[in-house]
Coordinates of C-alpha atoms and ligand atoms in Angstrom, one line a residue:
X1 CA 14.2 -0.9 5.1
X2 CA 14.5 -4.0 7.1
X3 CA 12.1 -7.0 5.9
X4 CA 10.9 -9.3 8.9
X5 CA 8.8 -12.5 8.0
X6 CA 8.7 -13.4 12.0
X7 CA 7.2 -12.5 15.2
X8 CA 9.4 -13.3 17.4
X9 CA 12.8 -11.6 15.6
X10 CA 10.4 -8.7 14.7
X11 CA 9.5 -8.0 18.1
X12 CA 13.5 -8.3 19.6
X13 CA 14.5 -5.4 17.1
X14 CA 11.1 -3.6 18.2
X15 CA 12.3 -4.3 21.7
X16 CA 15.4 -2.5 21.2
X17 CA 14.2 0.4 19.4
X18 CA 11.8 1.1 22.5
X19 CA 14.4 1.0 25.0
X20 CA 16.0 3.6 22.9
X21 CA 12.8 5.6 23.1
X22 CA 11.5 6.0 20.2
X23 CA 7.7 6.3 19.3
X24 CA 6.2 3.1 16.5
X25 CA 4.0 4.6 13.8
X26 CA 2.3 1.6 12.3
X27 CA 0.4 1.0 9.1
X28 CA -1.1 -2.4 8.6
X29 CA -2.3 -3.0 5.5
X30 CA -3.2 -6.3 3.0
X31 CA -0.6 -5.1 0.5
X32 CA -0.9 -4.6 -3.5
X33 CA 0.0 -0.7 -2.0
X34 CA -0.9 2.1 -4.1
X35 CA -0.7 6.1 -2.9
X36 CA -3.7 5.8 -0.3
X37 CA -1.4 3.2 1.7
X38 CA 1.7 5.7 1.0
X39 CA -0.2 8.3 2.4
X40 CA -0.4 6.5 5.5
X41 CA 3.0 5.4 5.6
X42 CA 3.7 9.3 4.9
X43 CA 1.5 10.2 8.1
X44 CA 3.0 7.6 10.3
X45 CA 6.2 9.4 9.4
X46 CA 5.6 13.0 10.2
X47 CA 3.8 11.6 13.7
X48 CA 6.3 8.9 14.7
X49 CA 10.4 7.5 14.9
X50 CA 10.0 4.4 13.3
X51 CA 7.8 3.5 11.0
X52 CA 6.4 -0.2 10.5
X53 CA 4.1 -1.4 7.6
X54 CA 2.3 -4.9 7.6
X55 CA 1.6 -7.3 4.5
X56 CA -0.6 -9.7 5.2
X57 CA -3.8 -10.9 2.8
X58 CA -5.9 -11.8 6.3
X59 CA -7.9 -14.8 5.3
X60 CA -10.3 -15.1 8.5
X61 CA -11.6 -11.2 7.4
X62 CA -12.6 -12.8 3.9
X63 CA -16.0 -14.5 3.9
X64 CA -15.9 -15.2 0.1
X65 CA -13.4 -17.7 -1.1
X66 CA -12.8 -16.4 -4.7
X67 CA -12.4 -12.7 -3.2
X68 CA -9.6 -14.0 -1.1
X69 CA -8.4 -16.2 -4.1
X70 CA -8.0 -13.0 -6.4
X71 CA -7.0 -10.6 -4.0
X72 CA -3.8 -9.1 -5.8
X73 CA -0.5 -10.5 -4.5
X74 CA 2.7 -7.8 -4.9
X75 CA 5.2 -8.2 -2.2
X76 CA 8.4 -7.6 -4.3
X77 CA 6.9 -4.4 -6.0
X78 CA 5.4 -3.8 -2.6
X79 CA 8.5 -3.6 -0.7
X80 CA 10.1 -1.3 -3.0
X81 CA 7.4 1.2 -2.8
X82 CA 7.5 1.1 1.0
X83 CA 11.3 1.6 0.8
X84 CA 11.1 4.7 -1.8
X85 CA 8.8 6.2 0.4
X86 CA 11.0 5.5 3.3
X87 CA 9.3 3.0 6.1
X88 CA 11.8 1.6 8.3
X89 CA 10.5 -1.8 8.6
X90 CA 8.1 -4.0 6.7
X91 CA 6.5 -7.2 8.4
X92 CA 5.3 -10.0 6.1
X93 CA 4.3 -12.7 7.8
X94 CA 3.0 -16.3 6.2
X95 CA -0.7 -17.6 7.5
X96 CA 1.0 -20.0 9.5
X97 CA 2.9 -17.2 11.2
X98 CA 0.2 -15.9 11.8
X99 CA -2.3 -18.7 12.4
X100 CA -0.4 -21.7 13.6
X101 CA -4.1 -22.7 14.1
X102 CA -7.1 -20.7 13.5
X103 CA -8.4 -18.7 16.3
X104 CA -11.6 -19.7 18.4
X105 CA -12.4 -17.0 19.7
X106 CA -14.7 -14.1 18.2
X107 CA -14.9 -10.9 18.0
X108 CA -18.4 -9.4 18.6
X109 CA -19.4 -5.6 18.0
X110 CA -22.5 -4.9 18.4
X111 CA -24.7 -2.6 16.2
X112 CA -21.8 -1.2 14.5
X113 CA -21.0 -4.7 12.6
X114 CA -24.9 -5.2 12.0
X115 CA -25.1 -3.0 9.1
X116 CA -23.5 -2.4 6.1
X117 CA -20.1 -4.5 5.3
X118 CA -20.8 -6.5 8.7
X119 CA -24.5 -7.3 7.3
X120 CA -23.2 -8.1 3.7
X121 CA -20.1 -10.2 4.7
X122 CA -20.5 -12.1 7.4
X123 CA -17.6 -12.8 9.9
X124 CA -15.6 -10.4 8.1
X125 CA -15.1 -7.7 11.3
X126 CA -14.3 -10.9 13.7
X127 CA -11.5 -11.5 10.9
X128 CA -10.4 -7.6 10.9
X129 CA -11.0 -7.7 15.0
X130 CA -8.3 -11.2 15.4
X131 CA -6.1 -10.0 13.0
X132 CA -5.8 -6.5 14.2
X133 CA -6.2 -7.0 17.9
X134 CA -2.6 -9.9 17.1
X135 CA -0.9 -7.2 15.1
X136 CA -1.1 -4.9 17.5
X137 CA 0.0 -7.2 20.4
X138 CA 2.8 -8.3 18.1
X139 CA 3.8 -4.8 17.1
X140 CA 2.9 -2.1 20.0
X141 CA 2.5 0.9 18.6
X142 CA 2.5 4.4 19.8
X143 CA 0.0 5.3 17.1
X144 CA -1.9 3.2 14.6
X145 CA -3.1 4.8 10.8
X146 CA -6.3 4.0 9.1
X147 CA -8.1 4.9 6.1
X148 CA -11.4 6.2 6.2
X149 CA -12.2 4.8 2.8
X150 CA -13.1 2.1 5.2
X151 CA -15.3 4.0 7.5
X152 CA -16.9 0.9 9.2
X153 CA -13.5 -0.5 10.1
X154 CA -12.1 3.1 11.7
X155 CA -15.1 2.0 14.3
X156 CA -14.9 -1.0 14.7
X157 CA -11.0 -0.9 15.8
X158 CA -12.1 2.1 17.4
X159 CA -14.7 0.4 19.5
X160 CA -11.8 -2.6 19.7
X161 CA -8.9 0.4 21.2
X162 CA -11.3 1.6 23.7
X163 CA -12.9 -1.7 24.9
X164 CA -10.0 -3.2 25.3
X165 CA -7.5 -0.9 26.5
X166 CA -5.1 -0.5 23.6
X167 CA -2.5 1.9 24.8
X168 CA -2.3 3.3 21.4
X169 CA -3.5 6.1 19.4
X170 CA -5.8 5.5 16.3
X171 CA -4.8 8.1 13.6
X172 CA -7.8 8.4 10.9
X173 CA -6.5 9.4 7.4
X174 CA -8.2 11.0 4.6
X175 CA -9.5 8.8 1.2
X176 CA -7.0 9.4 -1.3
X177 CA -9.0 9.3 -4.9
X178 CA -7.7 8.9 -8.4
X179 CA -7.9 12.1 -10.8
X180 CA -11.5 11.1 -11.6
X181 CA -12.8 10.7 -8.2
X182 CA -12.4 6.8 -7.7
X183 CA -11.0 6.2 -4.4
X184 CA -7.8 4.2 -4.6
X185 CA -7.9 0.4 -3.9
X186 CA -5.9 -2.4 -4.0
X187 CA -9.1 -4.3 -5.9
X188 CA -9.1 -1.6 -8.3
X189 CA -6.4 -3.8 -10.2
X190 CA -8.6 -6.7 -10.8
X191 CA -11.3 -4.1 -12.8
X192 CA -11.2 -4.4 -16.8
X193 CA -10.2 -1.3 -18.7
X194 CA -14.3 -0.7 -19.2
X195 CA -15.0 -1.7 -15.6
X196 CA -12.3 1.2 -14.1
X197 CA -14.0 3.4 -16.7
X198 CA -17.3 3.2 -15.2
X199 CA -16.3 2.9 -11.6
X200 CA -16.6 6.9 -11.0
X201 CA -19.7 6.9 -11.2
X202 CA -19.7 5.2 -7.6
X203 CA -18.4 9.1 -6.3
X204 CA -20.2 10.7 -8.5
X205 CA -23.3 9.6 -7.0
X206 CA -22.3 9.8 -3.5
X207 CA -21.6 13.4 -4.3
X208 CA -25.4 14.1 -6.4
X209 CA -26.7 12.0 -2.8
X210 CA -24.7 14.9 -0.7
X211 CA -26.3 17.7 -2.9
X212 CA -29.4 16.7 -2.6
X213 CA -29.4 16.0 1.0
X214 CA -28.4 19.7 1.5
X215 CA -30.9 20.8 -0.7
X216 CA -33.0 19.1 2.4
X217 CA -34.3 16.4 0.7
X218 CA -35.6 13.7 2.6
X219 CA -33.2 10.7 3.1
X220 CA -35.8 7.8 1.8
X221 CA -35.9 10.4 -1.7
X222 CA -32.3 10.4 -1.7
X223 CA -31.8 6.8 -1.7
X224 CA -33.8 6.0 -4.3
X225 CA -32.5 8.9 -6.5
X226 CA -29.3 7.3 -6.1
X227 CA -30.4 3.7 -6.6
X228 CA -32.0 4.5 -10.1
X229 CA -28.9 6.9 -11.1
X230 CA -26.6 3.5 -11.1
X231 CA -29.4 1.6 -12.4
X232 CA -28.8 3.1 -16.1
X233 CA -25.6 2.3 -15.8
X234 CA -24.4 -1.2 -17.1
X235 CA -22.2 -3.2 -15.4
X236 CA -22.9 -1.6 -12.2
X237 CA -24.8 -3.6 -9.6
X238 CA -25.5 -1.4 -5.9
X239 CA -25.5 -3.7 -3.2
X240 CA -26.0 -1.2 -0.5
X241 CA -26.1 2.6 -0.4
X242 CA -26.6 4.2 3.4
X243 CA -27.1 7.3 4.9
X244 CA -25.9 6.9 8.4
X245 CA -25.1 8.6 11.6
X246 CA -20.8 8.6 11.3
X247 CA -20.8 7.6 15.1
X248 CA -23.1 5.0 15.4
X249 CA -23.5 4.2 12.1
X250 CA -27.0 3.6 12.3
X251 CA -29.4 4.8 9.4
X252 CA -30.1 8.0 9.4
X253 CA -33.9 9.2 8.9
X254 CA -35.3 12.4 7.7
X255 CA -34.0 15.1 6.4
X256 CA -30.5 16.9 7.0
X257 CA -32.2 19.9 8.7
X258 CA -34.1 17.3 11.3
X259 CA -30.8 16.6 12.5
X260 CA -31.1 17.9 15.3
X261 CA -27.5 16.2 17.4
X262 CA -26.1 17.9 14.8
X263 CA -23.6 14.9 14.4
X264 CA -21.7 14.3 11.1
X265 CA -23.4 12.2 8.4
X266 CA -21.5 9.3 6.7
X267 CA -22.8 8.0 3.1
X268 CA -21.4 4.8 2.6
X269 CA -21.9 2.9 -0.8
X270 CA -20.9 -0.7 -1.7
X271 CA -21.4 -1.9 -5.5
X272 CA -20.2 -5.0 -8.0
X273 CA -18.5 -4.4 -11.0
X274 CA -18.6 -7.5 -12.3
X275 CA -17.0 -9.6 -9.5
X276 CA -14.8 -7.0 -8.0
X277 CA -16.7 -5.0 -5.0
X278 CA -15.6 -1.2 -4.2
X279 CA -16.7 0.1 -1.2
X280 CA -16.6 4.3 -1.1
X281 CA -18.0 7.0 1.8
X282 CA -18.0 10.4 1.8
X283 CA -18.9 13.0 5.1
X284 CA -21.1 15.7 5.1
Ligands
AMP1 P1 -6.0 -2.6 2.9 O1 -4.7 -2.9 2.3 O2 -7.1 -2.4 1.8 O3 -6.5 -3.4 4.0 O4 -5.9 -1.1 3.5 C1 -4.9 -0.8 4.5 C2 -5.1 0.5 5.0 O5 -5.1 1.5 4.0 C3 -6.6 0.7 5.6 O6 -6.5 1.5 6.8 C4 -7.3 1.4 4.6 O7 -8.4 2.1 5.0 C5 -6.3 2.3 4.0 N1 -6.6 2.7 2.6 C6 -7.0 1.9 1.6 N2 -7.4 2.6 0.5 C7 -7.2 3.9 0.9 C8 -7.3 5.2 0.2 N3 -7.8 5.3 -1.1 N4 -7.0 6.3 0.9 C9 -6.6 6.3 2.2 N5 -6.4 5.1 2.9 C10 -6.7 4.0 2.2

C-alpha cells in the first residue's frame, strides 16, 4: 500500500492511474479503523481498480473541543489494517495540508441538518460538507462508500453529490455491529469495560421501538417507551431518540399503518455514556 501525506504528489500518481483507466473506489474515513471501515474498504474493492482510504481527524466537523481532543489516534496500527485488508493507497494528510487556513465558506443544508446531529452539534455538517466536498476534489473518485451507521451524513453528502454536481457515485454500506448488537465505532475505544457493557442496550431499544411500531403503536407512545426503558439504566443519558422519514428525515407522526407514502422509516438514537456519545439507526 502506498502512504501519501500530500495533495499534490497524491493527485500525480492518481493522475496516472486514470489515464490508465482505471475506476477510484474511495473510503474516507477519521481513522482508529475497526471492521465497519474494513467493510467499506472491502466494498470499494469488489466495485472499483484502486482503492483509496483517507485518515484525517477533521477538526471543523467537531463542535466540542474535548471530543476532538479524545478522539482516538491510530495511524501506525491503522495503516496495517488497511494493508492486510489490501487498499492500494492510504492518504493521511496533516490539518495544515488540509487547512493552510480555515475555510470561510459554509456549507448550508437545509432541513436535513436541522434535526438530530445537526440540531445537537452545531456546525458539525458545514465541517463534514468542507471536508468532504475537498476530499473529493482532491481525490475524484468513481464511487464514494459510506456507512449508514451515520444515516444523517449519507444525506447530507447525498444532498452535497446532487447539488453540486459530483460526478461520482455514493455507495451506502450496511452498519456492521459487534456480536451483542453495538454498532462498531471508532469512539467505542474510549468506553470503560462497564460503559461497553451497557452500551447494547442502545440497539436493544431501537429494536423494542421497531416492534412496537409494527405492533402499530402510535409514534409519541413509542418514544416515550423508549425514553423510560434507558432511564433505568445507569450510566446511560438519551440525548435524542427520533422516528423519522429516511428521506427527509423529518419526524415522523402517527402510526406506521398511517403511512400512507409508504416510504422507509429511519430510528435514529443518540446517547452519553459518560462523555463518549454513540450514535445508532436502524430501518424499518
Ligand atoms: P468515521 O471514521 O467514523 O468518520 O467513519 C468513516 C466511514 O465509516 C463513515 O462512512 C461511517 O459511516 C463508516 N462507518 C463507521 N462505523 C461503521 C459501522 N459500524 N459499519 C459500517 N460503516 C461504518
Amino acid at each position: 500500500m502506498l502512504v501519501f501525506h500530500q495533495i499534490s504528489v497524491l493527485q500525480e500518481h492518481l493522475k496516472k492511474l486514470r489515464n490508465q483507466g482505471l475506476s477510484i473506489g474511495f473510503v474516507p474515513t477519521m481513522g482508529a479503523l475497526h471492521q465497519g471501515h474494513i467493510s467499506l474498504i472491502n466494498q470499494a474493492k469488489a466495485q472499483s481498480d484502486i482503492v483509496v482510504c483517507s485518515i484525517f481527524v477533521n477538526p471543523t466537523q467537531f463542535n466540542n473541543a474535548h471530543d476532538l481532543a479524545v478522539y482516538p489516534r491510530t495511524l501506525e496500527a491503522d495503516s496495517q489494517m488497511l494493508d492486510t485488508a489490501g487498499c492500494d493507497i492510504l492518504f493521511a494528510p496533516s490539518a495544515e495540508e488540509m487547512y493552510p487556513k480555515l475555510p470561510t465558506m459554509k456549507f448550508d443544508f437545509g432541513a436535513l441538518e436541522t434535526v438530530m446531529e445537526g440540531a445537537f452539534r452545531p456546525g458539525h455538517f458545514n465541517g463534514v460538507g468542507i471536508v468532504v466536498s475537498k476530499l473529493f476534489h482532491i481525490v475524484q473518485p468513481d464511487k464514494a462508500f459510506f456507512g449508514q451507521k451515520d444515516l444523517q451524513q449519507c444525506a447530507v453528502i447525498s444532498c452535497m453529490v446532487n447539488e453540486l454536481s459530483f460526478h461520482l457515485e455514493l455507495v451506502i454500506c450496511p452498519t456492521q455491529r459487534e456480536e451483542d448488537g453495538l454498532a462498531m465505532s471508532s469512539r467505542n475505544r474510549n468506553l470503560s469495560p462497564e460503559q461497553r457493557a451497557i452500551a447494547p442496550f442502545l440497539y436493544q431499544a431501537l429494536n423494542y421501538a421497531k416492534a412496537s411500531l409494527l405492533q402499530d403503536k402510535e409514534v409519541s407512545e413509542v418514544k416515550t417507551e423508549l425514553a423510560e426503558f434507558l432511564k433505568n439504566i445507569e450510566g446511560i443519558e438519551l440525548e435524542y431518540f427520533e422516528i423519522s422519514d429516511f428521506d427527509t428525515l423529518q419526524p415522523f407522526h402517527g402510526t406506521l399503518s398511517q403511512n400512507s407514502g409508504g416510504g422507509k422509516i429511519a430510528l435514529c438514537i443518540a446517547a452519553f455514556l459518560g462523555k463518549t456519545r454513540l450514535i445508532d439507526n436502524i430501518i424499518i
